[in-house]
Coordinates of C-alpha atoms and ligand atoms in Angstrom, one line a residue:
X1 CA 54.0 -0.7 16.4
X2 CA 52.3 -3.7 14.1
X3 CA 51.2 -5.9 16.7
X4 CA 49.8 -2.9 18.4
X5 CA 47.6 -2.0 15.4
X6 CA 47.0 -5.6 15.5
X7 CA 45.1 -5.6 18.6
X8 CA 43.7 -2.2 18.1
X9 CA 42.3 -4.3 15.5
X10 CA 41.2 -7.3 17.0
X11 CA 39.6 -6.3 20.1
X12 CA 39.3 -2.5 19.9
X13 CA 37.6 -2.7 17.1
X14 CA 34.7 -4.8 18.0
X15 CA 34.2 -3.4 21.2
X16 CA 33.6 0.3 19.5
X17 CA 31.3 -1.6 17.2
X18 CA 29.4 -3.2 19.8
X19 CA 29.8 0.6 21.7
X20 CA 28.1 1.6 19.1
X21 CA 25.1 -0.9 18.3
X22 CA 24.0 -0.3 22.1
X23 CA 24.6 3.9 22.2
X24 CA 22.5 3.5 18.8
X25 CA 19.2 4.8 20.2
X26 CA 16.0 2.1 19.4
X27 CA 13.1 3.8 19.5
X28 CA 12.1 3.5 23.1
X29 CA 10.6 0.1 23.4
X30 CA 7.6 -0.1 26.8
X31 CA 8.2 -3.3 28.7
X32 CA 6.5 -6.8 27.5
X33 CA 2.6 -7.0 29.3
X34 CA 0.9 -9.3 29.0
X35 CA -2.2 -8.8 31.4
X36 CA -4.8 -11.3 31.7
X37 CA -5.3 -13.3 28.2
X38 CA -9.0 -12.0 27.2
X39 CA -10.6 -15.4 26.9
X40 CA -11.2 -16.5 22.6
X41 CA -14.6 -16.5 22.5
X42 CA -16.6 -17.3 19.3
X43 CA -17.2 -13.2 19.6
X44 CA -13.9 -12.4 19.8
X45 CA -13.1 -14.4 17.1
X46 CA -14.9 -13.2 14.8
X47 CA -13.9 -10.0 15.9
X48 CA -10.6 -11.0 14.6
X49 CA -11.5 -11.9 11.7
X50 CA -13.1 -8.5 11.0
X51 CA -10.2 -6.3 12.0
X52 CA -7.6 -8.8 10.1
X53 CA -9.8 -7.8 7.0
X54 CA -9.2 -4.6 7.6
X55 CA -6.1 -4.8 8.4
X56 CA -5.2 -6.8 4.5
X57 CA -2.9 -9.5 6.7
X58 CA -4.3 -11.9 4.3
X59 CA -2.8 -10.6 0.6
X60 CA 1.1 -10.6 1.8
X61 CA 0.4 -13.3 4.5
X62 CA -0.5 -15.5 1.8
X63 CA 1.7 -16.8 -1.1
X64 CA -0.4 -17.7 -4.5
X65 CA -1.7 -21.8 -4.3
X66 CA -0.4 -22.0 -1.0
X67 CA -2.9 -21.9 2.7
X68 CA -4.0 -18.4 3.5
X69 CA -1.9 -17.0 6.2
X70 CA 1.4 -19.2 6.1
X71 CA 3.3 -17.0 4.5
X72 CA 6.3 -16.5 2.3
X73 CA 5.1 -14.2 0.0
X74 CA 8.2 -12.2 -1.7
X75 CA 7.8 -8.7 -1.2
X76 CA 10.0 -6.4 -3.3
X77 CA 12.0 -3.3 -1.5
X78 CA 14.3 -1.1 -3.2
X79 CA 16.5 -2.8 -0.9
X80 CA 16.5 -6.3 -1.8
X81 CA 13.3 -8.8 -0.8
X82 CA 11.6 -10.3 2.2
X83 CA 9.6 -13.0 2.8
X84 CA 6.3 -12.8 4.5
X85 CA 6.4 -15.3 7.5
X86 CA 3.7 -17.7 9.2
X87 CA 1.0 -16.1 10.9
X88 CA -0.9 -19.8 11.3
X89 CA -0.6 -21.4 15.5
X90 CA 2.3 -24.3 14.1
X91 CA 4.3 -24.5 17.5
X92 CA 7.9 -24.5 15.2
X93 CA 7.0 -22.1 12.4
X94 CA 4.4 -20.5 13.0
X95 CA 2.9 -18.2 16.1
X96 CA 1.8 -21.0 17.8
X97 CA 4.2 -20.6 20.8
X98 CA 3.6 -16.8 20.9
X99 CA 1.5 -14.5 23.5
X100 CA -0.4 -12.0 23.1
X101 CA 1.8 -9.9 24.6
X102 CA 4.2 -11.0 22.1
X103 CA 2.4 -10.2 18.7
X104 CA 1.6 -7.2 20.5
X105 CA 4.8 -6.3 20.7
X106 CA 5.4 -7.2 17.1
X107 CA 2.4 -5.3 15.4
X108 CA 3.5 -2.3 17.7
X109 CA 6.7 -2.0 18.2
X110 CA 8.2 -4.5 15.2
X111 CA 9.9 -6.7 17.3
X112 CA 9.9 -10.4 16.8
X113 CA 9.2 -13.1 19.3
X114 CA 12.8 -14.4 20.0
X115 CA 13.6 -10.3 20.2
X116 CA 14.9 -9.4 16.3
X117 CA 13.5 -5.7 14.9
X118 CA 11.4 -7.2 11.9
X119 CA 12.0 -5.2 8.5
X120 CA 9.1 -2.6 8.1
X121 CA 8.1 -4.2 4.8
X122 CA 5.6 -5.1 7.6
X123 CA 3.5 -1.8 7.8
X124 CA 4.4 -1.7 11.4
X125 CA 4.9 2.0 11.5
X126 CA 1.3 1.8 10.9
X127 CA -0.5 -1.1 13.1
X128 CA 1.3 0.5 16.2
X129 CA -2.0 2.7 16.3
X130 CA -3.7 -0.5 16.5
X131 CA -5.3 -1.2 20.4
X132 CA -4.1 -3.9 22.5
X133 CA -7.6 -4.6 22.4
X134 CA -8.2 -5.4 18.9
X135 CA -4.0 -6.7 18.9
X136 CA -5.7 -9.0 20.9
X137 CA -8.9 -10.1 18.9
X138 CA -6.7 -11.2 15.4
X139 CA -3.9 -12.8 17.7
X140 CA -7.5 -15.0 18.7
X141 CA -8.1 -15.3 15.1
X142 CA -5.1 -16.2 14.0
X143 CA -4.9 -19.0 16.6
X144 CA -8.2 -20.1 15.7
X145 CA -7.0 -21.4 12.0
X146 CA -5.7 -24.7 11.3
X147 CA -2.1 -25.3 11.3
X148 CA 0.8 -25.2 9.1
X149 CA 4.3 -26.0 9.1
X150 CA 6.0 -23.2 6.8
X151 CA 9.4 -22.5 8.2
X152 CA 10.3 -18.8 7.8
X153 CA 12.9 -17.4 4.9
X154 CA 15.6 -15.6 4.7
X155 CA 15.4 -12.2 3.7
X156 CA 17.3 -11.4 -0.3
X157 CA 18.5 -7.9 1.1
X158 CA 21.8 -5.5 0.0
X159 CA 24.0 -5.5 3.1
X160 CA 24.3 -3.4 5.0
X161 CA 20.3 -3.6 4.4
X162 CA 20.3 -7.0 6.3
X163 CA 21.6 -5.7 9.1
X164 CA 19.6 -5.0 12.6
X165 CA 22.7 -2.2 13.1
X166 CA 20.9 -0.6 9.7
X167 CA 17.2 -1.5 11.1
X168 CA 18.0 0.5 14.3
X169 CA 18.9 3.3 12.5
X170 CA 15.8 3.3 9.9
X171 CA 13.5 2.9 13.3
X172 CA 15.7 5.3 15.1
X173 CA 14.3 8.2 11.8
X174 CA 11.5 6.9 10.8
X175 CA 9.3 4.9 13.2
X176 CA 7.0 6.6 16.3
X177 CA 5.3 4.2 18.5
X178 CA 1.9 4.9 19.6
X179 CA -1.4 4.0 19.4
X180 CA -3.6 6.8 17.5
X181 CA -5.2 9.6 19.9
X182 CA -9.0 10.2 20.2
X183 CA -9.1 13.8 19.0
X184 CA -11.8 15.0 21.2
X185 CA -12.2 18.3 18.9
X186 CA -14.0 15.7 16.4
X187 CA -16.4 13.1 16.1
X188 CA -16.7 9.5 17.0
X189 CA -17.4 9.2 12.9
X190 CA -13.7 11.2 11.9
X191 CA -11.9 9.2 14.9
X192 CA -12.9 5.9 13.8
X193 CA -12.0 6.6 9.8
X194 CA -8.5 8.4 11.4
X195 CA -7.8 5.0 13.6
X196 CA -8.7 2.5 10.4
X197 CA -7.3 4.9 7.4
X198 CA -3.9 5.3 10.1
X199 CA -3.3 2.2 11.7
X200 CA -5.1 -1.4 10.4
X201 CA -5.3 -0.2 6.7
X202 CA -1.9 1.1 6.3
X203 CA -3.6 3.5 4.0
X204 CA 0.5 6.1 4.2
X205 CA 2.2 3.1 3.0
X206 CA 1.2 3.3 -0.4
X207 CA -1.0 6.7 -0.9
X208 CA 2.7 8.9 0.5
X209 CA 5.5 8.9 -1.3
X210 CA 8.8 7.3 0.3
X211 CA 12.2 9.2 0.7
X212 CA 15.5 7.0 -0.9
X213 CA 15.8 5.3 2.5
X214 CA 12.6 3.5 2.3
X215 CA 10.7 6.1 5.0
X216 CA 7.1 7.5 4.4
X217 CA 7.8 11.1 3.8
X218 CA 5.0 12.8 6.8
X219 CA 5.5 15.9 5.7
X220 CA 3.6 15.0 2.4
X221 CA 1.5 13.0 4.0
X222 CA -1.2 11.1 1.7
X223 CA 0.1 13.2 -1.1
X224 CA 0.1 10.3 -3.8
X225 CA 3.4 9.0 -5.3
X226 CA 5.2 6.6 -7.1
X227 CA 5.2 2.6 -5.7
X228 CA 8.8 1.4 -4.9
X229 CA 9.3 -1.8 -6.9
X230 CA 5.7 -1.9 -7.9
X231 CA 5.4 0.2 -11.2
X232 CA 2.1 1.6 -10.0
X233 CA 1.8 5.7 -8.6
X234 CA -0.8 6.3 -5.5
X235 CA -2.6 9.1 -6.8
X236 CA -3.0 11.9 -3.6
X237 CA -5.9 11.2 -0.9
X238 CA -4.9 14.7 0.1
X239 CA -7.2 16.6 -2.1
X240 CA -6.3 20.5 -3.0
X241 CA -10.1 21.1 -2.8
X242 CA -13.0 20.4 -0.3
X243 CA -14.6 17.2 -1.6
X244 CA -18.1 17.7 -2.7
X245 CA -21.2 15.4 -1.0
X246 CA -21.6 14.0 -4.4
X247 CA -17.5 12.7 -4.4
X248 CA -17.2 11.7 -1.5
X249 CA -20.1 9.3 -1.9
X250 CA -18.5 7.7 -5.3
X251 CA -16.0 7.4 -3.1
X252 CA -17.7 5.4 -0.6
X253 CA -18.8 3.8 -4.0
X254 CA -15.6 2.4 -4.7
X255 CA -14.0 1.5 -1.7
X256 CA -16.9 -1.2 -1.1
X257 CA -18.1 -2.4 -4.3
X258 CA -14.7 -1.4 -6.4
X259 CA -16.5 0.0 -9.0
X260 CA -18.3 3.1 -8.9
X261 CA -20.6 5.6 -10.8
X262 CA -17.8 6.8 -13.0
X263 CA -14.5 4.9 -11.2
X264 CA -13.1 1.5 -11.2
X265 CA -10.1 0.7 -9.0
X266 CA -7.3 -1.6 -10.4
X267 CA -3.9 -2.8 -10.0
X268 CA -3.0 -2.8 -6.4
X269 CA -5.7 -0.8 -5.7
X270 CA -7.9 -3.5 -6.8
X271 CA -6.2 -6.3 -4.0
X272 CA -6.7 -3.9 -1.2
X273 CA -10.5 -3.5 -2.2
X274 CA -10.9 -7.4 -2.7
X275 CA -8.6 -8.7 0.0
X276 CA -10.3 -5.7 2.5
X277 CA -12.4 -3.3 2.1
X278 CA -14.9 -5.0 0.8
X279 CA -16.0 -6.5 3.6
X280 CA -15.9 -3.5 6.0
X281 CA -19.2 -2.4 7.6
X282 CA -20.8 0.5 5.9
X283 CA -20.2 2.6 8.7
X284 CA -17.0 1.5 8.6
X285 CA -16.1 2.8 5.1
X286 CA -18.1 6.1 5.8
X287 CA -16.3 6.8 8.7
X288 CA -12.7 6.2 6.6
X289 CA -14.3 8.6 3.7
X290 CA -15.1 11.3 6.6
X291 CA -11.3 11.0 7.8
X292 CA -10.0 11.2 3.7
X293 CA -12.4 14.4 3.7
X294 CA -10.8 16.2 6.3
X295 CA -6.9 15.1 5.5
X296 CA -5.3 19.0 5.0
X297 CA -3.6 19.2 1.3
X298 CA -0.4 18.9 0.2
X299 CA 0.2 20.5 -2.8
X300 CA 1.7 18.6 -6.1
X301 CA 3.6 15.7 -5.6
X302 CA 7.2 15.9 -7.7
X303 CA 6.7 14.7 -11.5
X304 CA 8.7 11.8 -12.5
X305 CA 11.1 14.0 -15.0
X306 CA 9.5 13.1 -18.9
X307 CA 10.7 13.6 -22.2
X308 CA 9.6 17.1 -23.3
X309 CA 7.0 17.3 -25.5
X310 CA 6.8 20.2 -28.5
X311 CA 3.4 22.2 -29.2
X312 CA 3.5 21.0 -32.7
X313 CA 4.5 17.8 -31.7
X314 CA 1.7 17.3 -29.4
X315 CA -0.9 18.8 -31.9
X316 CA 0.4 15.8 -34.4
X317 CA -0.5 13.2 -31.4
X318 CA -4.1 14.7 -31.2
X319 CA -4.6 14.5 -34.4
X320 CA -4.0 10.5 -35.2
X321 CA -4.7 9.8 -31.7
X322 CA -8.5 10.9 -32.0
X323 CA -9.6 8.3 -34.8
X324 CA -7.3 5.8 -32.5
X325 CA -10.0 6.3 -29.8
X326 CA -12.9 5.9 -32.1
X327 CA -11.7 2.7 -33.5
X328 CA -10.2 1.1 -29.4
X329 CA -11.8 3.0 -27.0
X330 CA -15.0 4.6 -27.6
X331 CA -17.5 1.5 -27.8
X332 CA -16.5 1.5 -24.4
X333 CA -15.5 4.2 -22.9
X334 CA -18.1 6.5 -24.4
X335 CA -17.3 8.9 -27.8
X336 CA -16.9 11.8 -25.4
X337 CA -14.7 9.7 -23.1
X338 CA -18.1 9.3 -20.6
X339 CA -17.7 5.7 -19.7
X340 CA -21.0 3.8 -18.7
X341 CA -22.0 4.1 -15.2
X342 CA -21.0 1.3 -12.8
X343 CA -19.6 -0.6 -15.8
X344 CA -16.7 1.5 -17.5
X345 CA -14.9 4.1 -16.0
X346 CA -15.6 7.3 -17.5
X347 CA -12.4 8.9 -19.1
X348 CA -13.2 12.2 -18.1
X349 CA -12.5 14.1 -15.3
X350 CA -10.5 10.6 -14.0
X351 CA -7.2 10.9 -12.1
X352 CA -5.6 8.9 -14.1
X353 CA -6.2 11.1 -17.5
X354 CA -5.9 14.2 -15.3
X355 CA -3.2 13.9 -13.3
X356 CA 0.3 15.2 -14.3
X357 CA 2.1 12.4 -14.5
X358 CA 0.4 9.3 -16.9
X359 CA 2.1 6.1 -15.7
X360 CA -1.2 4.6 -14.4
X361 CA -3.2 5.1 -17.5
X362 CA -0.3 3.6 -19.5
X363 CA -0.3 0.7 -17.6
X364 CA -3.5 0.2 -18.0
X365 CA -3.2 0.4 -21.7
X366 CA -0.6 -2.0 -21.8
X367 CA -1.5 -4.1 -19.6
X368 CA -5.8 -4.1 -19.8
X369 CA -7.2 -5.6 -16.3
X370 CA -10.1 -6.3 -14.3
X371 CA -11.9 -4.5 -11.2
X372 CA -12.2 -6.3 -8.2
X373 CA -14.8 -9.0 -7.8
X374 CA -16.5 -7.8 -5.2
X375 CA -19.9 -8.6 -3.5
X376 CA -21.7 -6.0 -5.1
X377 CA -20.0 -6.1 -8.4
X378 CA -19.5 -10.1 -8.9
X379 CA -18.7 -10.0 -12.8
X380 CA -16.5 -6.6 -12.7
X381 CA -16.2 -5.9 -16.9
X382 CA -12.8 -6.2 -18.0
X383 CA -10.4 -3.7 -20.0
X384 CA -8.2 -5.5 -22.7
X385 CA -4.3 -5.5 -23.2
X386 CA -3.1 -3.0 -26.1
X387 CA 0.6 -4.5 -25.9
X388 CA 0.2 -6.2 -28.9
X389 CA -2.4 -4.3 -30.9
X390 CA -0.8 -0.8 -30.7
X391 CA 2.5 0.7 -31.0
X392 CA 4.0 3.2 -28.4
X393 CA 3.4 5.4 -31.0
X394 CA -0.1 4.9 -30.8
X395 CA -0.6 4.3 -27.3
X396 CA 1.4 7.6 -26.5
X397 CA -1.3 9.3 -29.4
X398 CA -4.3 7.8 -27.7
X399 CA -3.6 9.0 -24.3
X400 CA -2.2 12.1 -25.4
X401 CA -6.0 12.6 -27.2
X402 CA -7.6 11.2 -23.6
X403 CA -5.6 13.8 -21.4
X404 CA -6.5 16.6 -23.7
X405 CA -10.2 16.8 -24.1
X406 CA -13.7 16.5 -22.7
X407 CA -12.3 19.1 -20.6
X408 CA -9.3 16.9 -19.1
X409 CA -6.0 19.5 -19.5
X410 CA -3.0 17.1 -18.8
X411 CA 0.4 17.2 -20.5
X412 CA 1.1 15.4 -23.5
X413 CA 2.5 11.6 -23.5
X414 CA 5.7 11.2 -25.4
X415 CA 6.1 7.9 -27.1
X416 CA 9.8 7.7 -24.9
X417 CA 7.9 7.8 -22.1
X418 CA 4.8 4.3 -22.9
X419 CA 8.3 2.2 -24.2
X420 CA 9.7 2.9 -20.3
X421 CA 6.7 0.8 -19.2
Ligands
LIG501 C1 2.4 -5.4 3.5 C2 2.7 -6.9 3.4 C3 2.7 -6.9 4.6 C4 1.0 -6.8 5.3 C5 0.1 -6.0 4.9 C6 1.0 -7.6 6.6 N1 2.8 -8.0 7.0 FE1 3.0 -9.2 8.8 N2 5.0 -9.2 7.7 C7 5.0 -8.6 6.4 C8 6.4 -9.3 7.2 C9 7.4 -9.0 4.7 C10 7.3 -10.0 7.8 C11 8.6 -10.5 7.8 C12 9.1 -9.4 8.4 C13 10.4 -9.6 8.4 O1 10.7 -10.6 8.5 O2 11.3 -8.9 9.5 C14 6.2 -9.7 8.7 C15 6.1 -9.9 9.6 C16 4.6 -10.2 10.3 C17 4.9 -10.6 12.1 C18 6.2 -11.4 12.8 C19 6.4 -12.2 12.7 C20 7.6 -13.0 13.5 O3 8.0 -14.5 13.3 O4 8.6 -12.1 13.6 C21 3.6 -10.8 12.4 C22 3.6 -11.1 14.0 C23 2.6 -10.4 11.6 N3 3.4 -10.3 10.1 C24 1.8 -10.3 12.1 C25 0.5 -9.4 10.7 C26 -0.8 -8.7 11.0 C27 -1.4 -9.1 12.3 C28 -1.1 -8.3 9.7 C29 -2.8 -7.8 9.4 C30 -2.6 -6.6 10.6 C31 -0.3 -8.1 8.8 N4 1.1 -9.3 9.6 C32 0.1 -7.7 7.7 C33 4.5 -8.3 5.8 C34 2.9 -7.5 5.7
LIG502 C1 -0.7 -1.5 -2.5 C2 -0.7 -0.1 -2.3 C3 -2.2 0.3 -1.8 C4 -2.9 0.8 -0.8 C5 -1.8 0.3 0.6 C6 -3.9 1.3 -0.6 N1 -3.8 1.5 -1.9 FE1 -5.2 3.2 -2.4 N2 -4.8 3.0 -5.0 C7 -3.6 2.9 -5.1 C8 -3.0 2.7 -6.7 C9 -2.0 2.5 -6.8 C10 -4.6 3.5 -6.3 C11 -4.4 3.8 -8.5 C12 -4.9 2.8 -9.5 C13 -6.8 3.4 -9.0 O1 -7.5 4.0 -8.7 O2 -7.1 2.1 -9.0 C14 -5.0 3.8 -5.5 C15 -6.2 3.8 -5.8 C16 -7.1 4.8 -4.4 C17 -8.5 5.3 -4.9 C18 -9.0 6.0 -6.0 C19 -8.5 7.6 -6.0 C20 -8.8 8.2 -8.0 O3 -9.1 9.6 -7.7 O4 -9.1 7.6 -8.5 C21 -8.8 5.5 -3.8 C22 -10.3 6.4 -2.7 C23 -7.9 4.9 -2.5 N3 -7.2 4.3 -3.2 C24 -7.7 5.3 -1.4 C25 -7.5 4.4 -0.2 C26 -7.5 3.9 1.4 C27 -8.8 4.9 1.9 C28 -6.5 2.7 1.3 C29 -6.6 2.9 2.5 C30 -7.2 1.2 3.4 C31 -5.9 2.8 0.3 N4 -6.3 3.3 -0.8 C32 -4.5 1.8 0.5 C33 -2.8 1.7 -4.0 C34 -2.9 1.6 -2.5
LIG503 C1 -13.8 -3.7 -24.2 C2 -13.8 -2.3 -23.1 C3 -13.1 -1.5 -22.9 C4 -12.1 -1.4 -23.7 C5 -12.2 -1.1 -24.9 C6 -11.1 -0.1 -23.7 N1 -11.4 -0.3 -22.1 FE1 -10.3 1.0 -20.9 N2 -11.3 0.1 -19.2 C7 -11.7 -0.6 -19.4 C8 -13.0 -1.3 -17.7 C9 -13.9 -2.1 -17.8 C10 -11.9 -0.7 -16.8 C11 -11.4 -0.6 -15.7 C12 -10.9 -1.8 -15.5 C13 -9.6 -2.2 -14.9 O1 -9.1 -0.5 -14.7 O2 -8.3 -2.7 -14.3 C14 -11.0 0.3 -18.2 C15 -9.9 0.9 -17.6 C16 -9.3 1.8 -17.9 C17 -7.6 3.2 -18.1 C18 -7.8 2.8 -15.9 C19 -9.4 4.3 -15.7 C20 -9.3 4.1 -14.3 O3 -10.5 4.3 -13.4 O4 -9.3 2.2 -14.1 C21 -7.7 3.3 -18.8 C22 -6.8 4.9 -18.7 C23 -8.4 3.2 -20.0 N3 -8.9 2.1 -19.7 C24 -8.1 3.8 -21.3 C25 -8.6 2.8 -22.3 C26 -7.5 3.1 -23.8 C27 -7.0 4.5 -23.9 C28 -8.3 2.3 -25.2 C29 -8.6 2.1 -26.0 C30 -7.2 2.2 -26.2 C31 -10.0 1.8 -23.6 N4 -9.6 1.8 -22.3 C32 -10.3 0.4 -24.5 C33 -12.6 -1.3 -20.2 C34 -12.1 -1.2 -22.0

């Protein structure tokens, strides 16, 4: 009996595991099509450079202080860290030996040249929508870069997330490969916007909440939510009320220049504008906003649990917040929170101060920051950090005041919540 069990363990278990592995349905994969490689003309390379910017490849694939596109940047996930790879044409460590077909398979299907399934920290859940033609142009551009030797770094993921079986299961649940289809009912501009937002822009990688397994919650697409490991929250892009023309025009300004009449992008969004959106043609930004305006509303985002603040305590915070605001904030943000056009963001009507969650506002006050430097606004003004200058009680008070004044009607902020950041 004992030996039987031993044989079972030795032979049958691995066989069962192998059978499970083979049987686990991976998403359907089309055959690798090489086709006739298009010549890498200067125009195609230029087109590829533009598209790589639209995809913001450089932000993840460059490590601070190192050669652009040589990879090695650590990307945090709730399951551990992964490292971006070398996209320069080095033959040993980069894409030098890759074919356009293999590159497309990575973009479209999340599979590396050697057959390994890739971690979705590489947002191929969005890039799968990119056309083969555009993928070929990006490849031509990457192949035109100077080759840099930079070997791949092993991911530091916890078991079982570091296994290919886990990736297969994840893909079966959350990954649907497929190019973006034209919607014949819509205008060419809308279709272009959908292609950019859903594909290269990978906007829902941040602007849609993720479930416990890191899957993008498409039922609440563009409903916003916390960005795992970054500590920032992405606001919803789908708005409950139709966006007015004036609001849409401001969004165009914000995405193109990082600073609009009333707003400034900050944190991770400032990086998206800095590396990517500021380089896009005005027509493409217009198209993206046209698409964003059409997103169906998804209802309020689930708000992380917050400490309760009683009505009496709220009134106290409001009272003590006012003089703090006058002393530390009003010079820039205005007596009525009106800000200064194209210089200091308005706090009245600001999503960070009208939303249910105060997380981003707390972060802004603690850390301070700058909007992105762009061609339109080369020297954006800064916001000082208040972490050393104000106590948690004072920050809670000033934010409660700013969230409850001038027509803003958001809940109070408790000092405990400030301390959590
Ligand atoms: C949000 C971060 C992020 C962005 C943006 C991003 N990548 Fe990546 N990429 C990664 C990570 C992380 C990996 C490694 C995944 C792994 O090891 O499984 C990767 C892997 C790849 C690979 C596979 C390389 C190999 O050796 O298997 C290719 C090809 C690639 N990226 C191309 C691109 C292109 C092209 C863009 C822009 C259109 C881009 N990436 C944008 C994070 C990113
Ligand atoms: C890396 C995460 C990330 C990605 C990717 C990202 N965003 Fe954002 N976005 C944020 C965060 C965080 C904020 C809140 C901070 C701010 O307002 O600057 C934000 C804010 C915004 C705002 C301002 C919303 C408001 O009402 O204040 C707009 C508009 C926006 N993003 C559009 C986009 C579009 C379009 C894309 C795709 C091209 C995109 N974002 C991709 C993280 C991201
Ligand atoms: C010296 C001018 C200055 C002072 C003083 C200042 N801010 Fe700011 N603030 C800015 C600028 C510029 C930005 C945009 C840059 C950024 O968000 O990183 C900003 C951004 C913000 C934001 C994020 C809003 C957004 O849309 O990006 C909040 C919230 C905020 N400030 C609140 C405050 C509060 C509260 C105080 C006082 C405790 C204060 N600020 C003091 C200049 C200032």
